[in-house]
Amino acid sequence: MNILVCIKQVPGTSKVEVDPVTGVLKRDGIDSKMNPYDLYALETALKIRESEGGTVKVLSMGPNQALSVIKEAYTMGADEGTLLSDRKFGGADVLATSYTIAQGVKKMGDFELIICGKQTTDGDTAQVGSEMAEWLKIPHVANVKNIVNVEDSTITVEMDMPESIETVKIAYPCLITVDKGIFEPRLPSYRKKLSTKDREIKILSLKDFDDKDEKNYGLNGSPTQVERIFPPEVNNDREMWTGSSSELSGKMGEKLKELKFI
């Protein structure tokens, strides 16, 4: 089985500056890590490969520093990796991001199964995987919590719905997004790190795509525009009160009136 896992490099800290003009995160030079949900997606793919055979390839999108998450995927057992990197891809919303990744998937070849993490910790939209499937015109299932059965032409999964667990059989080629807890991600292997340190990582840019229209990528291809991003205000003001329960309840009532909560 030919499996593709989409992975992303996300900030490893909450202290990330925002470009005041474009409204996007300044990712260059900050501590980064693989998106936690993508670790579960990669582990799911590796587990399926172990039982069914085949290959596991990974795909990421970002600047050259995102090569590090592909190298990390190699140390966990991925066979091949591709990075989509071009300044014209920068500032993309979920629509332009999903379209860009779908174009990259088409250049990589055919896959029976594409696995994505449920969402990313820097965006939390949980939309990119499903939108990719729409661009690729393949069926998809989100919020997968368990792999029930893997067969030659179908995969059966359990999806975690708000008020129920639903079992779905889906035919290949297809895409699933997995939730935390589906499998425990394995640790990177030092032996694999040594054996894969010189393994090739393919880099694709806009010129490699079939659709080379810049209007479909990055900020140009994003109908969603960020109007304003700002850090939350920090308020450390506090008061310490002492007294009996009746005295404290009276003070609380007066304070709520003062703040116009009541």
Coordinates of C-alpha atoms in Angstrom, one line a residue:
M1 CA 0.0 0.0 0.0
N2 CA 1.3 3.5 -0.9
I3 CA 0.5 5.8 2.0
L4 CA 1.1 9.5 2.2
V5 CA 1.2 11.4 5.5
C6 CA 0.9 15.2 5.6
I7 CA 3.0 16.8 8.3
K8 CA 3.6 20.4 9.3
Q9 CA 6.2 22.3 11.3
V10 CA 4.5 24.5 13.9
P11 CA 5.9 27.0 16.5
G12 CA 7.3 25.3 19.6
T13 CA 6.5 28.4 21.7
S14 CA 3.5 30.7 22.2
K15 CA 5.8 33.7 21.8
V16 CA 5.5 34.3 18.1
E17 CA 5.5 37.7 16.5
V18 CA 2.9 38.6 13.9
D19 CA 3.6 40.5 10.7
P20 CA 1.7 43.8 11.1
V21 CA 1.1 44.1 7.4
T22 CA 0.1 40.6 6.3
G23 CA -1.3 39.4 9.7
V24 CA 0.6 36.1 9.4
L25 CA 3.0 34.5 11.9
K26 CA 6.7 35.2 11.6
R27 CA 8.0 31.7 11.6
D28 CA 11.6 32.3 10.6
G29 CA 14.1 31.8 13.4
I30 CA 11.7 30.5 16.1
D31 CA 11.8 27.2 17.9
S32 CA 9.7 24.7 16.0
K33 CA 8.5 21.2 16.2
M34 CA 6.3 18.7 14.3
N35 CA 2.6 19.3 14.8
P36 CA 1.6 16.9 17.6
Y37 CA -1.5 15.6 15.7
D38 CA 0.8 14.7 12.8
L39 CA 2.8 12.4 15.0
Y40 CA -0.4 10.3 15.4
A41 CA -1.0 10.4 11.7
L42 CA 2.6 9.1 11.0
E43 CA 2.3 6.4 13.6
T44 CA -1.0 5.2 12.0
A45 CA 0.7 5.0 8.6
L46 CA 3.7 3.1 10.0
K47 CA 1.4 0.6 11.8
I48 CA -0.6 0.0 8.6
R49 CA 2.7 -0.5 6.7
E50 CA 3.9 -3.0 9.3
S51 CA 0.8 -5.1 8.8
E52 CA 0.0 -4.6 5.1
G53 CA 3.4 -3.8 3.6
G54 CA 4.0 -0.9 1.2
T55 CA 5.6 2.6 1.6
V56 CA 5.1 5.6 3.8
K57 CA 5.9 9.0 2.3
V58 CA 5.6 12.3 4.0
L59 CA 4.7 15.8 2.6
S60 CA 5.2 19.1 4.2
M61 CA 4.8 22.7 3.2
G62 CA 6.9 25.6 4.4
P63 CA 10.3 27.3 4.3
N64 CA 13.5 25.4 4.2
Q65 CA 13.6 25.0 8.0
A66 CA 10.6 22.7 7.6
L67 CA 13.0 20.1 6.2
S68 CA 13.7 19.2 9.9
V69 CA 10.3 17.7 10.4
I70 CA 10.8 15.5 7.3
K71 CA 14.1 14.4 8.7
E72 CA 12.4 13.6 12.0
A73 CA 9.8 11.5 10.1
Y74 CA 12.7 9.6 8.6
T75 CA 14.0 8.8 12.0
M76 CA 10.6 7.4 12.9
G77 CA 10.4 5.2 9.8
A78 CA 9.1 7.2 6.8
D79 CA 10.5 6.1 3.5
E80 CA 10.5 9.3 1.4
G81 CA 9.8 13.0 1.9
T82 CA 8.8 16.0 -0.1
L83 CA 8.7 19.7 0.9
L84 CA 6.6 22.3 -0.9
S85 CA 8.5 25.5 -0.6
D86 CA 8.1 28.8 -2.4
R87 CA 7.6 32.3 -1.2
K88 CA 4.5 32.5 -3.3
F89 CA 2.9 30.0 -1.0
G90 CA 3.4 32.2 2.0
G91 CA 0.4 33.7 4.0
A92 CA -2.1 31.1 2.7
D93 CA -5.4 30.5 4.4
V94 CA -6.9 27.0 4.7
L95 CA -8.3 27.2 1.1
A96 CA -5.0 28.2 -0.5
T97 CA -3.1 25.8 1.7
S98 CA -5.2 22.8 0.9
Y99 CA -5.1 23.6 -2.8
T100 CA -1.3 23.9 -2.7
I101 CA -0.8 20.6 -0.9
A102 CA -3.3 18.9 -3.3
Q103 CA -1.2 20.2 -6.2
G104 CA 1.9 18.7 -4.5
V105 CA 0.2 15.4 -4.0
K106 CA -0.6 15.2 -7.7
K107 CA 3.1 15.7 -8.5
M108 CA 4.1 12.9 -6.1
G109 CA 2.0 10.2 -7.7
D110 CA -0.9 8.0 -6.7
F111 CA -1.7 7.0 -3.2
E112 CA -4.2 4.5 -1.8
L113 CA -4.4 6.3 1.5
I114 CA -3.6 9.8 2.6
I115 CA -3.4 10.4 6.4
C116 CA -3.5 13.9 8.1
G117 CA -3.6 14.9 11.7
K118 CA -7.0 16.2 12.9
Q119 CA -5.7 19.8 13.1
T120 CA -2.6 21.9 13.7
T121 CA -1.8 23.6 16.9
D122 CA -1.0 27.0 15.2
G123 CA -4.3 27.1 13.2
D124 CA -6.8 24.7 14.8
T125 CA -9.2 25.0 11.9
A126 CA -9.3 21.2 11.3
Q127 CA -10.3 21.9 7.7
V128 CA -7.2 21.4 5.5
G129 CA -7.4 17.6 5.3
S130 CA -11.0 17.6 4.2
E131 CA -10.5 20.4 1.7
M132 CA -7.5 18.6 0.2
A133 CA -9.7 15.6 -0.4
E134 CA -12.2 17.8 -2.1
W135 CA -9.5 19.2 -4.4
L136 CA -8.3 15.7 -5.1
K137 CA -11.9 14.4 -5.7
I138 CA -11.5 11.5 -3.3
P139 CA -13.7 10.4 -0.3
H140 CA -12.6 11.3 3.2
V141 CA -13.4 10.7 6.8
A142 CA -12.5 13.1 9.7
N143 CA -12.0 12.6 13.4
V144 CA -10.8 9.0 13.1
K145 CA -10.2 7.4 16.5
N146 CA -9.6 3.8 15.5
I147 CA -8.6 1.6 12.5
V148 CA -11.0 -1.3 12.5
N149 CA -9.8 -3.2 9.4
V150 CA -7.5 -2.7 6.4
E151 CA -8.4 -4.6 3.3
D152 CA -7.2 -4.7 -0.3
S153 CA -9.7 -2.1 -1.6
T154 CA -11.2 -0.6 1.5
I155 CA -10.4 0.6 5.0
T156 CA -12.8 0.5 7.9
V157 CA -12.5 3.2 10.6
E158 CA -14.3 4.6 13.6
M159 CA -15.1 8.3 13.7
D160 CA -15.5 10.2 16.9
M161 CA -18.7 12.2 16.5
P162 CA -20.1 14.7 19.1
E163 CA -22.7 12.2 20.5
S164 CA -21.7 8.9 18.9
I165 CA -19.0 6.7 17.4
E166 CA -19.7 5.8 13.8
T167 CA -18.1 3.0 11.9
V168 CA -17.4 3.7 8.2
K169 CA -15.9 1.6 5.4
I170 CA -14.3 3.8 2.7
A171 CA -12.8 2.7 -0.6
Y172 CA -9.3 3.7 -1.9
P173 CA -8.0 6.2 -2.8
C174 CA -9.2 8.1 0.2
L175 CA -8.1 10.5 2.9
I176 CA -8.6 10.3 6.7
T177 CA -7.7 12.7 9.5
V178 CA -6.8 11.1 12.8
D179 CA -7.3 12.2 16.4
K180 CA -5.0 12.0 19.3
G181 CA -4.8 8.6 21.0
I182 CA -5.4 6.4 17.9
F183 CA -1.8 5.1 18.5
E184 CA 1.0 6.0 20.8
P185 CA 3.7 7.7 18.5
R186 CA 7.0 5.9 18.6
L187 CA 10.2 7.7 19.5
P188 CA 12.7 8.7 16.9
S189 CA 15.4 6.1 16.3
Y190 CA 19.1 7.1 16.6
R191 CA 20.0 4.3 14.3
K192 CA 17.6 5.5 11.7
K193 CA 18.9 9.1 12.2
L194 CA 22.4 7.9 11.2
S195 CA 21.2 5.7 8.4
T196 CA 18.9 8.4 6.9
K197 CA 21.1 11.5 7.4
D198 CA 21.9 11.7 3.7
R199 CA 18.5 10.6 2.4
E200 CA 17.1 12.8 -0.3
I201 CA 14.3 15.2 0.4
K202 CA 12.6 16.4 -2.8
I203 CA 11.7 20.1 -2.9
L204 CA 8.9 21.3 -5.2
S205 CA 8.0 24.9 -5.9
L206 CA 5.3 26.6 -8.0
K207 CA 7.2 26.0 -11.2
D208 CA 6.9 22.3 -10.7
F209 CA 3.1 22.3 -10.4
D210 CA 0.6 21.8 -13.3
D211 CA -1.2 24.9 -12.2
K212 CA 1.3 27.7 -12.2
D213 CA -1.2 30.6 -11.8
E214 CA 0.1 32.7 -8.8
K215 CA -3.4 33.9 -8.1
N216 CA -4.3 30.5 -6.7
Y217 CA -1.6 30.4 -4.0
G218 CA -0.5 32.2 -0.8
L219 CA -2.1 35.5 0.0
N220 CA -3.3 35.9 -3.6
G221 CA -5.3 32.7 -3.4
S222 CA -6.7 33.3 0.1
P223 CA -10.3 34.7 0.3
T224 CA -9.9 34.8 4.1
Q225 CA -7.9 37.9 5.1
V226 CA -6.7 38.5 8.7
E227 CA -7.9 42.0 9.8
R228 CA -6.1 42.1 13.0
I229 CA -4.1 39.8 15.3
F230 CA -3.0 40.9 18.8
P231 CA -1.8 39.2 22.0
P232 CA -4.4 38.9 24.8
E233 CA -4.1 41.6 27.5
V234 CA -2.5 40.4 30.7
N235 CA -4.2 41.6 33.9
N236 CA -2.5 40.7 37.2
D237 CA -4.5 43.0 39.4
R238 CA -5.8 41.3 42.5
E239 CA -7.2 42.1 46.0
M240 CA -6.9 40.1 49.1
W241 CA -9.9 40.1 51.5
T242 CA -10.2 38.8 55.0
G243 CA -13.2 38.5 57.3
S244 CA -16.1 36.3 58.1
S245 CA -18.2 34.6 55.5
S246 CA -21.0 37.2 55.8
E247 CA -18.4 40.1 55.5
L248 CA -16.7 38.5 52.5
S249 CA -20.0 37.9 50.7
G250 CA -21.0 41.5 51.3
K251 CA -17.7 42.7 49.8
M252 CA -18.1 40.4 46.9
G253 CA -21.6 41.8 46.2
E254 CA -20.3 45.4 46.4
K255 CA -17.4 44.6 44.0
L256 CA -19.7 43.0 41.4
K257 CA -21.9 46.1 41.5
E258 CA -18.8 48.3 41.1
L259 CA -17.7 46.3 38.1
K260 CA -21.3 46.5 36.8
F261 CA -21.7 42.7 36.6
I262 CA -24.9 43.0 38.6

